[in-house]
Coordinates of C-alpha atoms in Angstrom, one line a residue:
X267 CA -7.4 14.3 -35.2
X268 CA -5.9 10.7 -35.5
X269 CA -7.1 8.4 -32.6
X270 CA -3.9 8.2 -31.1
X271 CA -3.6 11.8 -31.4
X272 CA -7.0 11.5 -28.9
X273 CA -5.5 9.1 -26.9
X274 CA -2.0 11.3 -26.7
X275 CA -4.1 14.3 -25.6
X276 CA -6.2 12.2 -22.9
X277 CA -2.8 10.9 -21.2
X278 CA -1.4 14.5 -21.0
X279 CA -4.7 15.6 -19.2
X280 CA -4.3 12.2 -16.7
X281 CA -0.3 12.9 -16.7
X282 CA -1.4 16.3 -15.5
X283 CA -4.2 15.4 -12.9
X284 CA -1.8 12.9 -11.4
X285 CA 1.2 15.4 -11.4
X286 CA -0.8 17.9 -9.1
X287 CA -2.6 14.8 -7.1
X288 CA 1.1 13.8 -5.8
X289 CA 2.3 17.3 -5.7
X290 CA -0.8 18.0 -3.4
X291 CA -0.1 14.9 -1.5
X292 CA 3.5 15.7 -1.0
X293 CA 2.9 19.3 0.3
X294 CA 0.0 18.0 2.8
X295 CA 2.7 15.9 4.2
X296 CA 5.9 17.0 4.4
X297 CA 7.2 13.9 5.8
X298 CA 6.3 12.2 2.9
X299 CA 9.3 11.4 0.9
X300 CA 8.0 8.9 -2.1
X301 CA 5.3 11.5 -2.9
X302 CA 7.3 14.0 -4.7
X303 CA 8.7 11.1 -6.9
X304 CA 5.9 10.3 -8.3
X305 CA 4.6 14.0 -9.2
X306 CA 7.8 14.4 -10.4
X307 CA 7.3 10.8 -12.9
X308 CA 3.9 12.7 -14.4
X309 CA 5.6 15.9 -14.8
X310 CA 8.2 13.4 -17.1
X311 CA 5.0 12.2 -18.5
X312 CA 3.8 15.4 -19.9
X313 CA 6.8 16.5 -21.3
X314 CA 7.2 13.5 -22.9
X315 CA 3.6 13.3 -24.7
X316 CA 4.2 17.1 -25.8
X317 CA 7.4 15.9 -27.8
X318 CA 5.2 13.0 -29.5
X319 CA 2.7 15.3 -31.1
X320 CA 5.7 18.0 -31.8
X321 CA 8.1 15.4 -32.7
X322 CA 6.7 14.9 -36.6
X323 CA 7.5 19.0 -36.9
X324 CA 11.5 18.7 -35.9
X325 CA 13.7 19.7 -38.2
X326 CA 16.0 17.1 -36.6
X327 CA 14.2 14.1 -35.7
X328 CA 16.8 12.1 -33.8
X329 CA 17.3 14.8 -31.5
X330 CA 13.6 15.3 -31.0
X331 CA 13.1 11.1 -31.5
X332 CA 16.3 10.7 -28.4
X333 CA 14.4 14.0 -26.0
X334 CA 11.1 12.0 -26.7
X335 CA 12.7 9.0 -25.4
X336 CA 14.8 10.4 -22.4
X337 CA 11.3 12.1 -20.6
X338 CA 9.8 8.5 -20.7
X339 CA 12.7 6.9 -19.0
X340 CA 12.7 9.8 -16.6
X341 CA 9.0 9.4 -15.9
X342 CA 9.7 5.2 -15.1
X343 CA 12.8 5.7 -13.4
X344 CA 11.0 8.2 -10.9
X345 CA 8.1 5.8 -10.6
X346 CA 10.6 2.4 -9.9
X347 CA 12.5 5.4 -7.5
X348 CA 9.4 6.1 -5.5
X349 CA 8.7 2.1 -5.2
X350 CA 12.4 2.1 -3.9
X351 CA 11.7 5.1 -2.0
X352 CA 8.8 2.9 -0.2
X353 CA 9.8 -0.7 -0.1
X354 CA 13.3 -0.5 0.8
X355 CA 16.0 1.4 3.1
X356 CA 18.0 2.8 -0.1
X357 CA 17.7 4.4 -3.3
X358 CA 19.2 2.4 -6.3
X359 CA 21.0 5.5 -7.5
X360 CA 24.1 3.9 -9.0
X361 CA 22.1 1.1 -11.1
X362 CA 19.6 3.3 -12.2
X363 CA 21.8 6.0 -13.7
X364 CA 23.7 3.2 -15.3
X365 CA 20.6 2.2 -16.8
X366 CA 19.8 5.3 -17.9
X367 CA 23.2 6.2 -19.4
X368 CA 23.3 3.0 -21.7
X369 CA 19.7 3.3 -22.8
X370 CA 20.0 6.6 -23.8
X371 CA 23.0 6.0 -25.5
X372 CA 21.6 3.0 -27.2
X373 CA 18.6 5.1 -28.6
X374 CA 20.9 7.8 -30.4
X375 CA 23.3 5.3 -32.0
X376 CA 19.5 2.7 -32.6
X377 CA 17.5 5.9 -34.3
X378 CA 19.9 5.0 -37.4
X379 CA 18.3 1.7 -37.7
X380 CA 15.8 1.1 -40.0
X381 CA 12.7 2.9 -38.6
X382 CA 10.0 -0.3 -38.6
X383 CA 12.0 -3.5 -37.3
X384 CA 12.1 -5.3 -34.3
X385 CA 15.8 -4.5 -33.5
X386 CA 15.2 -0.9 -33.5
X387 CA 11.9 -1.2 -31.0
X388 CA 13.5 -3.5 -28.6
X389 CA 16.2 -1.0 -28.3
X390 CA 13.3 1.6 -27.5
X391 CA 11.1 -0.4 -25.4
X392 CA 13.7 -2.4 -23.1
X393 CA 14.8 0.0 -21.0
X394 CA 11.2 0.6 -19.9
X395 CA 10.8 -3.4 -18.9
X396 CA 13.4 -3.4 -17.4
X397 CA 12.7 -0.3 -14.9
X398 CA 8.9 -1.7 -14.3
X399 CA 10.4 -5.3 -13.6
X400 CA 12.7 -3.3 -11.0
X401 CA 9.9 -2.0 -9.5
X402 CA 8.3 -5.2 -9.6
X403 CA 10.7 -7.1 -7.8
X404 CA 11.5 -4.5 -5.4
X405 CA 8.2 -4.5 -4.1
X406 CA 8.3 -8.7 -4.0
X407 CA 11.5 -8.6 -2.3
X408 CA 9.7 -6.3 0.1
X409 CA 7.8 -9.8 1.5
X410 CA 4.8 -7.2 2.4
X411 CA 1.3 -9.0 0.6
X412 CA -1.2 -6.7 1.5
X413 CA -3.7 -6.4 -1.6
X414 CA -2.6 -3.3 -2.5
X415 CA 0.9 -4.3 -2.4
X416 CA 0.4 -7.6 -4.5
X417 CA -1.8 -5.3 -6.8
X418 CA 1.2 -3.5 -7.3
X419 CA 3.5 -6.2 -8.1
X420 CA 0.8 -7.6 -10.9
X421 CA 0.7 -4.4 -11.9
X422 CA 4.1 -3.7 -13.5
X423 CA 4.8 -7.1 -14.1
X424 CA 1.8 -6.4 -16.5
X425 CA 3.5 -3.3 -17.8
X426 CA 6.9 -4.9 -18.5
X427 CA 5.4 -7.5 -20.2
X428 CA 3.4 -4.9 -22.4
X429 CA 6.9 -3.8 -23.0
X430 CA 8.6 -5.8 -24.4
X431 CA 5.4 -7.0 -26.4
X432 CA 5.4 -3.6 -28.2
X433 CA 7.6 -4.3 -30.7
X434 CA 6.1 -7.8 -32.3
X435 CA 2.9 -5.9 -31.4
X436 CA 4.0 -3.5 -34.7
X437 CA 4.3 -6.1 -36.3
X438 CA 1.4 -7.9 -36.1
X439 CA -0.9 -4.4 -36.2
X440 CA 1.1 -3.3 -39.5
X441 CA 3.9 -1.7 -38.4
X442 CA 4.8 2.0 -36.5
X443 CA 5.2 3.7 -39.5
X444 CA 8.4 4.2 -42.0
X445 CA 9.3 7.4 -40.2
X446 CA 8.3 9.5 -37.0
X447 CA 5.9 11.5 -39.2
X448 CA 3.5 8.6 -39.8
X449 CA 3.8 6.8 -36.6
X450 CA 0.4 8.9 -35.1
X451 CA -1.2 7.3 -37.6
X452 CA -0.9 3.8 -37.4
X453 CA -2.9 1.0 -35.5
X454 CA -0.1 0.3 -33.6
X455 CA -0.1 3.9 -32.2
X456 CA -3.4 4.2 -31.2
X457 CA -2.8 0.7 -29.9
X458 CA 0.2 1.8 -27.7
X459 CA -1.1 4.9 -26.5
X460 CA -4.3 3.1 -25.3
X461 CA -2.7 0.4 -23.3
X462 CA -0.4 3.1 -21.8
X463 CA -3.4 5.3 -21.0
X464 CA -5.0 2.4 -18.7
X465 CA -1.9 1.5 -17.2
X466 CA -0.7 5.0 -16.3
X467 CA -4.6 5.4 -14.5
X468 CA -3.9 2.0 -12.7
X469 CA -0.5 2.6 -11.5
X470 CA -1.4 6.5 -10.9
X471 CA -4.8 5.3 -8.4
X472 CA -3.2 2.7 -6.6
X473 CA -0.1 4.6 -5.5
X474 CA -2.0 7.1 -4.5
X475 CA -4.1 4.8 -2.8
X476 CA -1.1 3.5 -1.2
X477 CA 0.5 7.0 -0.2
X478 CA -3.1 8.1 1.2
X479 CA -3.4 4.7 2.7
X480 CA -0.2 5.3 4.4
X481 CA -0.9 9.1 5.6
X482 CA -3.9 7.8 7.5
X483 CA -1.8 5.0 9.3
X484 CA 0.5 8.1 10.4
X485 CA -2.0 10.0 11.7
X486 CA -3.7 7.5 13.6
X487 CA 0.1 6.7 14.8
X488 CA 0.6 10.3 15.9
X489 CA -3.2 10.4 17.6
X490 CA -2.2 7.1 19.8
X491 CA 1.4 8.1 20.6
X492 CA 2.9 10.2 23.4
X493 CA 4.9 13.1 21.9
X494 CA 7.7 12.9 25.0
X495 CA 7.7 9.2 26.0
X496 CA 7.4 7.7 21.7
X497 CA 4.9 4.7 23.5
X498 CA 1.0 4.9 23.0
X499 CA -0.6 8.0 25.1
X500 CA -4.0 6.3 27.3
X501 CA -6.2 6.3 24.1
X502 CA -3.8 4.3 22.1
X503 CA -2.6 2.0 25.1
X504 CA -6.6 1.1 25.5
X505 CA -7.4 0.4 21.7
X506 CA -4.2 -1.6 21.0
X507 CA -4.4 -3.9 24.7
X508 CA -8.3 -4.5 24.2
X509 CA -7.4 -6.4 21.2
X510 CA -5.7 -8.8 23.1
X511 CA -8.4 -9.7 25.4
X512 CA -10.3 -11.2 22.0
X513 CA -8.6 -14.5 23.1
X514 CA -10.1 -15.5 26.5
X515 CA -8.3 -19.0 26.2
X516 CA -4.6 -17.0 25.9
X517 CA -3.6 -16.0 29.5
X518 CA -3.0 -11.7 29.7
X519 CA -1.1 -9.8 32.8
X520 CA -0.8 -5.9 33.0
X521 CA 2.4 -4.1 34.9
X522 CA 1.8 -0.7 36.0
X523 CA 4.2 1.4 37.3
X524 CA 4.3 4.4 38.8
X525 CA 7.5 6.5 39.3
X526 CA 8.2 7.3 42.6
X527 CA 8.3 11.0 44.4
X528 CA 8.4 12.4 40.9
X529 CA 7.2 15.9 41.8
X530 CA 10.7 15.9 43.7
X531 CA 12.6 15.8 40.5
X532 CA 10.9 18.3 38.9
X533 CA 11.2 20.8 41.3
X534 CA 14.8 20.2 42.6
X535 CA 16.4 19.6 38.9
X536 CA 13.4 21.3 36.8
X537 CA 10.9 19.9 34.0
X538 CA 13.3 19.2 31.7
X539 CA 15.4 16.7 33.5
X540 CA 11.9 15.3 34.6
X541 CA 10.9 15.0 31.0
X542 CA 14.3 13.4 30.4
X543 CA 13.3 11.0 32.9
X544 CA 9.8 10.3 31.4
X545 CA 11.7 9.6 28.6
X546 CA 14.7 7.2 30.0
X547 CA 12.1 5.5 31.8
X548 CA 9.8 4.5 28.7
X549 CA 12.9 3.4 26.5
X550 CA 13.5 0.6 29.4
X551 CA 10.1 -0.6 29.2
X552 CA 10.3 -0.4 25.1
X553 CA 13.8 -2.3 25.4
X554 CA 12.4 -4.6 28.1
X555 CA 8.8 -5.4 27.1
X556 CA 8.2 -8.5 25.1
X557 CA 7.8 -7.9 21.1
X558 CA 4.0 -8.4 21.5
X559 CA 3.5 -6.4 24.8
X560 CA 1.6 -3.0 24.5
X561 CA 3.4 -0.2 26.4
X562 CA 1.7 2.9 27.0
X563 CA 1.9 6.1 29.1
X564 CA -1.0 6.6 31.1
X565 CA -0.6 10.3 31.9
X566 CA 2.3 12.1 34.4
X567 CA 4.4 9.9 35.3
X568 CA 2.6 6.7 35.0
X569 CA 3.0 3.8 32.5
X570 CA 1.2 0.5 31.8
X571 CA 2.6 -2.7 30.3
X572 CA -0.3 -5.0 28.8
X573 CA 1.4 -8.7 28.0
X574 CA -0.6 -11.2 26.0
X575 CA 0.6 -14.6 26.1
X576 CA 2.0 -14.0 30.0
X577 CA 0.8 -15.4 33.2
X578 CA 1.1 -13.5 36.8
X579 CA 4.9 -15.3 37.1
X580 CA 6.0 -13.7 33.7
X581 CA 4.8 -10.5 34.3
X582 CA 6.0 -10.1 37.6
X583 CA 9.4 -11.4 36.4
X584 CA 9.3 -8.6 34.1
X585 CA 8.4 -6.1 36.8
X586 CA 11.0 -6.8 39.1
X587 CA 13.6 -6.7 35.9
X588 CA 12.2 -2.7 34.9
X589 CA 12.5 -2.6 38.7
X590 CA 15.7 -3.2 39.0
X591 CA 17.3 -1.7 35.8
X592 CA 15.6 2.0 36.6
X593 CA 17.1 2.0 39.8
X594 CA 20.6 1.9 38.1
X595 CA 19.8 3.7 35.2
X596 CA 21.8 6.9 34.9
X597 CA 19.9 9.5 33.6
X598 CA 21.2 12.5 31.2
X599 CA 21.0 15.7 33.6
X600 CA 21.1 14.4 36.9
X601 CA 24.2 14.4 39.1
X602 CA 25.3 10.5 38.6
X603 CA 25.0 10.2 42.6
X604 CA 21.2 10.6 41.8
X605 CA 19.2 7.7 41.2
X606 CA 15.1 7.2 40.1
X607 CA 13.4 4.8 41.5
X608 CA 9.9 3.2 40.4
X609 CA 7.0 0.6 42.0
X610 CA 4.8 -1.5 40.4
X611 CA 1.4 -3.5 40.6
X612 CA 1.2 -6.7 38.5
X613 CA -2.4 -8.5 38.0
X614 CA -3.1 -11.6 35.7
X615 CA -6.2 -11.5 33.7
X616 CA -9.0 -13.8 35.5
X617 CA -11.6 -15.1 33.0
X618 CA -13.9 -12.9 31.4
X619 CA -12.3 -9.8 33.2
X620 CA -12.7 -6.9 31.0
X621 CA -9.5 -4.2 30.3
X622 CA -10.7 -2.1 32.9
X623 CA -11.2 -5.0 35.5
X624 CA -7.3 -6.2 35.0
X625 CA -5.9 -2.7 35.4
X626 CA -7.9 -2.0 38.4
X627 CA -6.9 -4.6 40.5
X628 CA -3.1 -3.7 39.2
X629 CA -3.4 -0.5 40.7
X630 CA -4.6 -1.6 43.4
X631 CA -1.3 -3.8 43.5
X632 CA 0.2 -0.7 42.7
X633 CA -1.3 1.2 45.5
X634 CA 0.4 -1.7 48.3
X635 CA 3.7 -1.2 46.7
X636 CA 3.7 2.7 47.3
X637 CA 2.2 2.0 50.7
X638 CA 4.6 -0.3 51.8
X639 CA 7.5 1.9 51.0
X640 CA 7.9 2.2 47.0
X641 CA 10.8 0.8 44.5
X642 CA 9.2 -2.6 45.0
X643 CA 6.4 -5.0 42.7
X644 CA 2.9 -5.3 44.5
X645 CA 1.2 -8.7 43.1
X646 CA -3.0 -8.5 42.7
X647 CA -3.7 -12.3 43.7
X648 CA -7.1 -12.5 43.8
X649 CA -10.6 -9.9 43.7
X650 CA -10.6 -10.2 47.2
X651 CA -6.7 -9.7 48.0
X652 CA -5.8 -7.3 45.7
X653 CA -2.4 -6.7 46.2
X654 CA 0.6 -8.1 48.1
X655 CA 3.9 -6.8 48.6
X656 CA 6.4 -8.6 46.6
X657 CA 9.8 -7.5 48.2
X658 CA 9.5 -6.0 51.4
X659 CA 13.5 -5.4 51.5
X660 CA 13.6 -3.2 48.5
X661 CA 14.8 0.5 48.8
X662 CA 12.2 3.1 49.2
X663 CA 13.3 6.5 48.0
X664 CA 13.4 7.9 44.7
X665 CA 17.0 9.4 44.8
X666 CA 19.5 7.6 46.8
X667 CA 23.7 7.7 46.8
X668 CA 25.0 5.8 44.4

């Protein structure tokens, strides 16, 4: 067997591992929607690398020499559709089927060239820089610089370079051969094949690196997140607001609010109008929240807001504004005369106060407001006067006439 012969048989083993890896990937998670791209680029691949070593038995080579060349653009233009798939909102369908149309073309009507000249190779091998330079600059235009993604970008820059190098490559190496019968046997073949072998491993492990990479971030997503509210369940809400205590010189407040007479809801309009509230309810504080504030439901019908960068003013500010806007919220399922109502405890973070410090003494803030008559903001002040009542003339029941 010729050594590109080897090298062609290697890459339709590693076009085959790779093919089930994302076809595995894909099925594990269903939600996944770049997977299946890229299993479906391998499955290209291995078509393609079975019409190299059959391609010197064809009765009619341009046919066979056109198919050969038609797999391999499929296989790129799935992998520069899965980079599209992940880097950008929509698919490049119209520019990539244009691409696809001309090169295609361009290969029939180039086979006639003469079969060792530049010309002829450019023809074969520009399409395929092209695609990888897409891919390339999709990612870039991305702006996202993780290593991964910046080793991604290299990556097919690389491989469109390598490209469009192929053809002077022949060249210098002695040529592909005067006809698709010797090209296996030539240095630039086993050259070709060998550069494609590494680059198909690299770009195969570090998508799936990425794809895996990005299954674990979704995971951990779902294990932080409340299914009914979309905001961080307790566990989540505790691991994401601790981080922003690693600043002691930044000022930190927490709102916690409670909804009020909730158990009234649920059994007057049923669970699922009280789940419809849940959810109303945690919207406002995702609309209302700063960017960098962590929002989180802390189990029933209580919900914490931790704010870095906000001192007791700010986040009482932002209390009395969820305050107000629940109260006038209408709700899908209640009678529109109905109207929920909410109180809250604010607390600033003294210094050195732990997580757990800040959000007691803002429930004990919350505790004054649903003592003194709910729908209003209780204010922690200091350890030893927890809480205050921050609007004694606010309404006090959860559903009131409109």
């Amino acid at each position: 067997m010729a050594g590109a012969s080897f090298i062609l048989a290697i890459n339709l083993f590693i076009a085959a591992l790779f093919a089930l890896a994302f076809f595995l990937v894909g099925v594990s998670n269903r939600a996944d929607k770049v997977a299946p791209f890229f299993a479906l680029a391998y499955v290209f691949g291995i078509f393609y690398i079975a019409s190299e070593f059959i391609l010197p038995l064809q009765d009619y080579p341009q046919l066979a020499y056109t198919a050969g060349f038609a797999f391999f653009h499929g296989a790129v233009t799935a992998v520069t559709l899965g980079v599209a798939r992940r880097y950008r909102p929509k698919l490049p369908w119209a520019g990539v089927a244009a691409i696809a149309a001309i090169s295609i073309v361009a290969n029939w009507f180039g086979y006639t060239l003469p079969h060792d000249t530049v010309e002829r190779n450019l023809i074969y091998q520009a399409p395929y820089a092209l695609l990888q330079a897409a891919a390339a600059w999709i990612i870039f235009a991305s702006r996202r610089r993780q290593p991964i993604d910046i080793g991604l970008i290299a990556l097919f820059a690389l491989s469109a370079l390598q490209f469009l190098s192929k053809p002077f490559a022949a060249l210098t190496l002695g040529g592909s051969g005067d006809s698709t019968a010797t090209y296996l046997a030539t240095t630039y073949a086993l050259y070709s094949q060998s550069l494609g072998a590494i680059l198909q491993v690299a770009t195969g492990l570090l998508m799936l690196m990425l794809l895996v990479r990005d299954m674990l971030v979704e995971i951990t997503a779902r294990s932080e997140t409340d299914p009914l509210s979309a905001v961080y369940n307790r566990r989540g809400f505790e691991e994401h607001a601790a981080t922003g205590l690693l600043q002691p010189a930044v000022p930190a407040a927490m709102v916690l609010a409670d909804l009020d007479a909730f158990k009234s809801i649920n059994d007057n309009y049923g669970h699922d109008i009280g789940d419809q509230v849940i959810v109303a309810f945690a919207a406002l504080l995702r609309d209302t929240a700063p960017p960098k504030a962590v929002v989180g439901r802390m189990g029933g019908e209580e919900f914490a807001v931790f704010v870095p960068g906000a001192n007791l003013a700010i986040a009482r500010l932002l209390a009395e504004t969820l305050r107000t806007g629940f109260a006038t919220l209408s709700v899908p399922g209640l009678p529109p005369f109905v109207h929920c109502t909410a109180s809250f405890g604010v607390a600033e973070r003294l210094t050195g106060e732990s997580l757990s410090g800040l959000r007691r003494r803002a429930d004990a803030a919350l505790y004054t407001a649903k003592r003194d008559g709910r729908d209003r903001v209780g204010v922690a002040t200091d350890p030893d006067a927890d809480a205050m009542p921050a609007h004694p003339l606010a309404g006090t029941s959860l559903a009131r006439s409109a």
